[in-house]
mmCIF file of C-alpha atoms in Angstrom:
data_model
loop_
_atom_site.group_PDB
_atom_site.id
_atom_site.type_symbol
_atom_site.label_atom_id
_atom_site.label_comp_id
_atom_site.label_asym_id
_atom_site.label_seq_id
_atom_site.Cartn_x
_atom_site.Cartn_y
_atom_site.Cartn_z
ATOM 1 C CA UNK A 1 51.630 135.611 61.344
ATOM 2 C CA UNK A 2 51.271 133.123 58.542
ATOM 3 C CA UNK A 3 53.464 130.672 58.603
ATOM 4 C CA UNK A 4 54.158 128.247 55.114
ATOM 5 C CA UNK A 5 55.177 124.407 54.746
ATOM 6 C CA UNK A 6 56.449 123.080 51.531
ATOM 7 C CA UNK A 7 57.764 119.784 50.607
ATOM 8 C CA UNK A 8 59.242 117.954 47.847
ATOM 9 C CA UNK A 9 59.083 114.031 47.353
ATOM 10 C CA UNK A 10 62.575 113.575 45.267
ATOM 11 C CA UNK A 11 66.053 115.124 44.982
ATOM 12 C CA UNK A 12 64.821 115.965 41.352
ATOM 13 C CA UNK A 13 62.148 118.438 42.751
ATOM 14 C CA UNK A 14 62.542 121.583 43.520
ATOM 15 C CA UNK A 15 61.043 123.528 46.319
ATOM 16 C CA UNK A 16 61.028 126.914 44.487
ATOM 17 C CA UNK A 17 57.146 127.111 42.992
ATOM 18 C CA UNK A 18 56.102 126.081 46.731
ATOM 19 C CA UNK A 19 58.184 128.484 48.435
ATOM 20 C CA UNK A 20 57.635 131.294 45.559
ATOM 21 C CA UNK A 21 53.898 130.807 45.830
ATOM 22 C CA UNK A 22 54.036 130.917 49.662
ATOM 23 C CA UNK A 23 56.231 133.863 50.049
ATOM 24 C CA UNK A 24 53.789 135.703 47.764
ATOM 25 C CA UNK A 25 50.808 134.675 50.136
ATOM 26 C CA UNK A 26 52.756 137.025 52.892
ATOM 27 C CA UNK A 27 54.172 134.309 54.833
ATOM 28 C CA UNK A 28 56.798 135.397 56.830
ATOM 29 C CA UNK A 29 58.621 132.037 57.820
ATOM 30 C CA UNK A 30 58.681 128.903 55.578
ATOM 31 C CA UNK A 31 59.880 125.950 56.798
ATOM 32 C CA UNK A 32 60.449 122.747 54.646
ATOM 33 C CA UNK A 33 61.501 119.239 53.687
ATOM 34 C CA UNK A 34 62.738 116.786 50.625
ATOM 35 C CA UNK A 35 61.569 113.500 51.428
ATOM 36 C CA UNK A 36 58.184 111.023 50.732
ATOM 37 C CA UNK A 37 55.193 112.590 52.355
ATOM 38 C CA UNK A 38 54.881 108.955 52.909
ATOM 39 C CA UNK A 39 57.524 109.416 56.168
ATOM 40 C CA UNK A 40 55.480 110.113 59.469
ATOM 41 C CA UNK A 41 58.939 111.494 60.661
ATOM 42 C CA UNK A 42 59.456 115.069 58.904
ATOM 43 C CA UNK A 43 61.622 117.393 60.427
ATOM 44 C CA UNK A 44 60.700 120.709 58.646
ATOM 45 C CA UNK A 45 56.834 119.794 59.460
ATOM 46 C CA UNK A 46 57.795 119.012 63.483
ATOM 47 C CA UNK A 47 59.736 122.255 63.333
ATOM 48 C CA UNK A 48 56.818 124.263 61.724
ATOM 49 C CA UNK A 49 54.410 122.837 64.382
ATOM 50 C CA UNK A 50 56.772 123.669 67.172
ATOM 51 C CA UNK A 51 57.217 127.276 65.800
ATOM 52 C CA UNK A 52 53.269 127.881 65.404
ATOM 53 C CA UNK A 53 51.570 130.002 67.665
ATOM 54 C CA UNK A 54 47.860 130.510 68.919
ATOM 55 C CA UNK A 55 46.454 133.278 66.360
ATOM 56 C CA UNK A 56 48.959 132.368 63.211
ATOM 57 C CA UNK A 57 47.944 130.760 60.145
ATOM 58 C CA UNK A 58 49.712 127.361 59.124
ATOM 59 C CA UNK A 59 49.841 127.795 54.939
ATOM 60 C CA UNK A 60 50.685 124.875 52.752
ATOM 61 C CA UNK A 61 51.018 125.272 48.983
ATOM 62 C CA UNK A 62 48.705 122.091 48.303
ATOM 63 C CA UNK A 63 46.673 119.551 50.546
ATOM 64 C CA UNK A 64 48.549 116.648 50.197
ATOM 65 C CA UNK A 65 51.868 118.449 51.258
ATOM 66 C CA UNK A 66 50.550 118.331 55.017
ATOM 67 C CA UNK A 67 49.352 114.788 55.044
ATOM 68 C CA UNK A 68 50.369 111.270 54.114
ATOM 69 C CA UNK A 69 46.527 110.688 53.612
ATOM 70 C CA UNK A 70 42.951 112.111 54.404
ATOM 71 C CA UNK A 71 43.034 111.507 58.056
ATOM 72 C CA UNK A 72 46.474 112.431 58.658
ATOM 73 C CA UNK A 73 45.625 115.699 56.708
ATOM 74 C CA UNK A 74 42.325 115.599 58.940
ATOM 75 C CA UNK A 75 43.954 115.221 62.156
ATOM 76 C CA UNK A 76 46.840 117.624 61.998
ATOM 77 C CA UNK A 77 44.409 120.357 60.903
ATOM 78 C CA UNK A 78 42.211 119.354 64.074
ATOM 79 C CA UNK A 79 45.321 119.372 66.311
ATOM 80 C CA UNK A 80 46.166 123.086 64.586
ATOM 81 C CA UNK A 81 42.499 124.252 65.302
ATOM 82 C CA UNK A 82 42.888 122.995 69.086
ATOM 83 C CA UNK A 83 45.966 125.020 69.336
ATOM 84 C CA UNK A 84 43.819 128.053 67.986
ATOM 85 C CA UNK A 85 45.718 127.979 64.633
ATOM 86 C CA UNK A 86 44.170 128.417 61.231
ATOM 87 C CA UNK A 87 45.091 126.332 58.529
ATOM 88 C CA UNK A 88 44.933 127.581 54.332
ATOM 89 C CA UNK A 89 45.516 125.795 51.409
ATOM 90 C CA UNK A 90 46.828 127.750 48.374
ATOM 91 C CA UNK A 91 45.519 125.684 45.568
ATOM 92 C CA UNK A 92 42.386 124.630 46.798
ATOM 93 C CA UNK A 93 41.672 127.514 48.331
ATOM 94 C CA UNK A 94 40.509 126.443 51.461
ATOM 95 C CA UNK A 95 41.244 128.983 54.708
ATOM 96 C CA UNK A 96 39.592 127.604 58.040
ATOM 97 C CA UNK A 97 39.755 131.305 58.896
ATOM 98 C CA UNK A 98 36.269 131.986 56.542
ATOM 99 C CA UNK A 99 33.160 130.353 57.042
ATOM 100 C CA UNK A 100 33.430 128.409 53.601
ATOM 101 C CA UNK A 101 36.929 127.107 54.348
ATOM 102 C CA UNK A 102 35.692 125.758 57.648
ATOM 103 C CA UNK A 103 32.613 123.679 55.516
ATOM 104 C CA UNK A 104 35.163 122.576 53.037
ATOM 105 C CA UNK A 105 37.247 120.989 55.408
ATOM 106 C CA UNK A 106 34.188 120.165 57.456
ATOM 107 C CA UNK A 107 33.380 118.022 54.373
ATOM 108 C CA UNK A 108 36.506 116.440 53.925
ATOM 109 C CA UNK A 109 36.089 115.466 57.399
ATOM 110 C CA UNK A 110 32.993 114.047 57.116
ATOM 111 C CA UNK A 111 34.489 111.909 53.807
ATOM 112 C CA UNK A 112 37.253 110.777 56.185
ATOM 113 C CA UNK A 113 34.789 109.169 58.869
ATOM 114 C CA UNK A 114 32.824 107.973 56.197
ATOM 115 C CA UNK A 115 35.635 105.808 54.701
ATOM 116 C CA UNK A 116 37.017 104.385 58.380
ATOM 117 C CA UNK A 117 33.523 103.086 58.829
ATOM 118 C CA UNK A 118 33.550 101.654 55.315
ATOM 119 C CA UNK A 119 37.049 99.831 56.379
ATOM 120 C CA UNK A 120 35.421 98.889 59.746
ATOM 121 C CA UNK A 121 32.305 97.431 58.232
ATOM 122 C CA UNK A 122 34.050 95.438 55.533
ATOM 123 C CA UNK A 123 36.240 94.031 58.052
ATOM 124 C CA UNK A 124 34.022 92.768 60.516
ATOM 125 C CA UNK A 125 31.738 91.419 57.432
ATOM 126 C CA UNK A 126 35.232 89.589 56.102
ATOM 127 C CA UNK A 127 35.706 88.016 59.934
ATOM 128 C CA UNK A 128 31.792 86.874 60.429
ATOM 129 C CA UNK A 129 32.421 85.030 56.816
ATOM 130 C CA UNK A 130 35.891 83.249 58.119
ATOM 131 C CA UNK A 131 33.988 82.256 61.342
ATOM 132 C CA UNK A 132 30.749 80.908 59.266
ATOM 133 C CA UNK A 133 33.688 78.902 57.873
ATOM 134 C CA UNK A 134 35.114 77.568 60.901
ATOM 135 C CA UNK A 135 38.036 79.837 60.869
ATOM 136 C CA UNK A 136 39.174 82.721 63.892
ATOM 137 C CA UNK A 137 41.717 84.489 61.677
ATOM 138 C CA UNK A 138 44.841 85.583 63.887
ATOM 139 C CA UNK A 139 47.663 83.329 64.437
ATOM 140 C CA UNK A 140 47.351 79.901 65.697
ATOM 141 C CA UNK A 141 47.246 80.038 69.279
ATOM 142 C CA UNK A 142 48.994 76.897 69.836
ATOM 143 C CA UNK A 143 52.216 76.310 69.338
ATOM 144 C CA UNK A 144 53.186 72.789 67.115
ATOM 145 C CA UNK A 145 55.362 70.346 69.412
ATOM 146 C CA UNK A 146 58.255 70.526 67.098
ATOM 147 C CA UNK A 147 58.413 73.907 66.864
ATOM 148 C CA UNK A 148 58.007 74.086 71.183
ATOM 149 C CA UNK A 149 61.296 71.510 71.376
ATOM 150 C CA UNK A 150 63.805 73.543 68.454
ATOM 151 C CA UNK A 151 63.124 76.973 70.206
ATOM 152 C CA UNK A 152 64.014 74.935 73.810
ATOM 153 C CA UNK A 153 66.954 73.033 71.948
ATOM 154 C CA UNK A 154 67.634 76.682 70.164
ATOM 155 C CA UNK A 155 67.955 78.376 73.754
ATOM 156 C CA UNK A 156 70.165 76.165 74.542
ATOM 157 C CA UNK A 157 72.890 77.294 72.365
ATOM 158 C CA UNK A 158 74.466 80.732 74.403
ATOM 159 C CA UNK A 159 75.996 81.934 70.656
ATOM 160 C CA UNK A 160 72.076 82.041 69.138
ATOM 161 C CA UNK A 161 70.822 85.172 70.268
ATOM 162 C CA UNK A 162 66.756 84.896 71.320
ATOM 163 C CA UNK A 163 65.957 87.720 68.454
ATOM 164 C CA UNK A 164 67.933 85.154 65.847
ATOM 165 C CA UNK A 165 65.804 82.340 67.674
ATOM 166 C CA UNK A 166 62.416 83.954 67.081
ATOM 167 C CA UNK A 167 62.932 85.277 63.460
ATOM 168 C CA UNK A 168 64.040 81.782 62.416
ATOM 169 C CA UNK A 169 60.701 80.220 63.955
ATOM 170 C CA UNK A 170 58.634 83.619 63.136
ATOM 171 C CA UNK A 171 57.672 84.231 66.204
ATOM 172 C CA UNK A 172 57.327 87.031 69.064
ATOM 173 C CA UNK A 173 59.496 87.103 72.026
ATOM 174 C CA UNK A 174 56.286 86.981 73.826
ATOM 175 C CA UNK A 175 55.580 83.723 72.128
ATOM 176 C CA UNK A 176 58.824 82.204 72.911
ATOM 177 C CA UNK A 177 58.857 82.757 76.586
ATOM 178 C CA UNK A 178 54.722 81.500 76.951
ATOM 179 C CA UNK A 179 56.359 78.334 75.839
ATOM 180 C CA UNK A 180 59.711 78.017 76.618
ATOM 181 C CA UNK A 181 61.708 79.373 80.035
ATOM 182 C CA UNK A 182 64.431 81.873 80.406
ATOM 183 C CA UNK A 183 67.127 78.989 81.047
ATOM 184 C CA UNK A 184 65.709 76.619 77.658
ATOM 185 C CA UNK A 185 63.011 74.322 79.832
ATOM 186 C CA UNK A 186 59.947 73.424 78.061
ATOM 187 C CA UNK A 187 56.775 75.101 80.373
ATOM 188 C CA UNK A 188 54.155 72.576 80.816
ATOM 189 C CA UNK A 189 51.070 74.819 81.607
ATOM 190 C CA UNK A 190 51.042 76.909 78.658
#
């Protein structure tokens, strides 16, 4: 059974060259949403994964209507394939269900990878240049002394809730409470 996808990002799009071009494909249910591809939370998409079966074909009109970005696109077709689903793309023509469609997307794959050890490389290269400069990157780990005595003076008021108290300091909860105790005392072992 092949079973089509199609999304819109605006209320000024329409759905109908998506849904045209998927119905004339042969699929036989089309599920689909109007919102940013951007949004991890689609309900059309959860409802077309739900509905897939082992054997069907998951059919999108384009690529980038499936996934917010290479490896999204890269890791719901992988989580398709595991369920024993084939994937096609209209417009690019790729169908994991031929040999060529699996090398295509074997590529894009490989492209993906490629690019997350880019990202990984230049960021360890940025941190071993901030610690040949004497700096750790992160957050301080020590709190100043000021800042230690308003959150305990802060906790002391019942009508300043401990969310209001750590947005106003910017600061974690977990940050807070390393430093100050439940009832507003100042912890000396930090």
């Amino acid at each position: 059974m092949l079973i089509g996808y199609a999304r819109v990002s605006t209320e000024d799009q329409h759905l109908h060259l998506q849904t045209d071009a998927l119905k004339k494909a042969g699929c036989e249910k089309i599920f689909t949403d109007e919102m940013s591809g951007a949004k991890s939370e689609r309900l059309g998409l959860a409802e077309a994964i739900a509905f897939v079966r082992a054997g069907d074909t998951f059919v999108v009109w384009r690529l980038d209507r499936l996934g917010r970005s290479l490896r999204d696109l890269i890791e719901r077709v992988e989580e398709l394939k595991a369920r024993q689903i084939e994937f096609c793309s209209l417009t690019e023509n790729i169908d994991t269900s031929s040999s060529g469609g699996k090398f295509m997307f074997h590529v894009f794959s490989a492209l993906a990878e490629f690019e997350r050890d880019l990202i990984r490389e230049r960021t360890m290269a940025g941190l071993t240049a901030a610690r040949a400069r004497g700096r750790l990157g992160g957050r301080p780990r020590i709190m100043p002394a000021e800042k230690i005595k308003m959150a305990a003076s802060l906790m002391q008021d019942p009508n300043i809730s401990i969310k209001e108290i750590c947005r106003n300091l910017a600061i974690s909860r977990t940050t807070l409470y390393r430093y100050i105790g439940p009832h507003g005392e100042i912890r000396q072992n930090q």
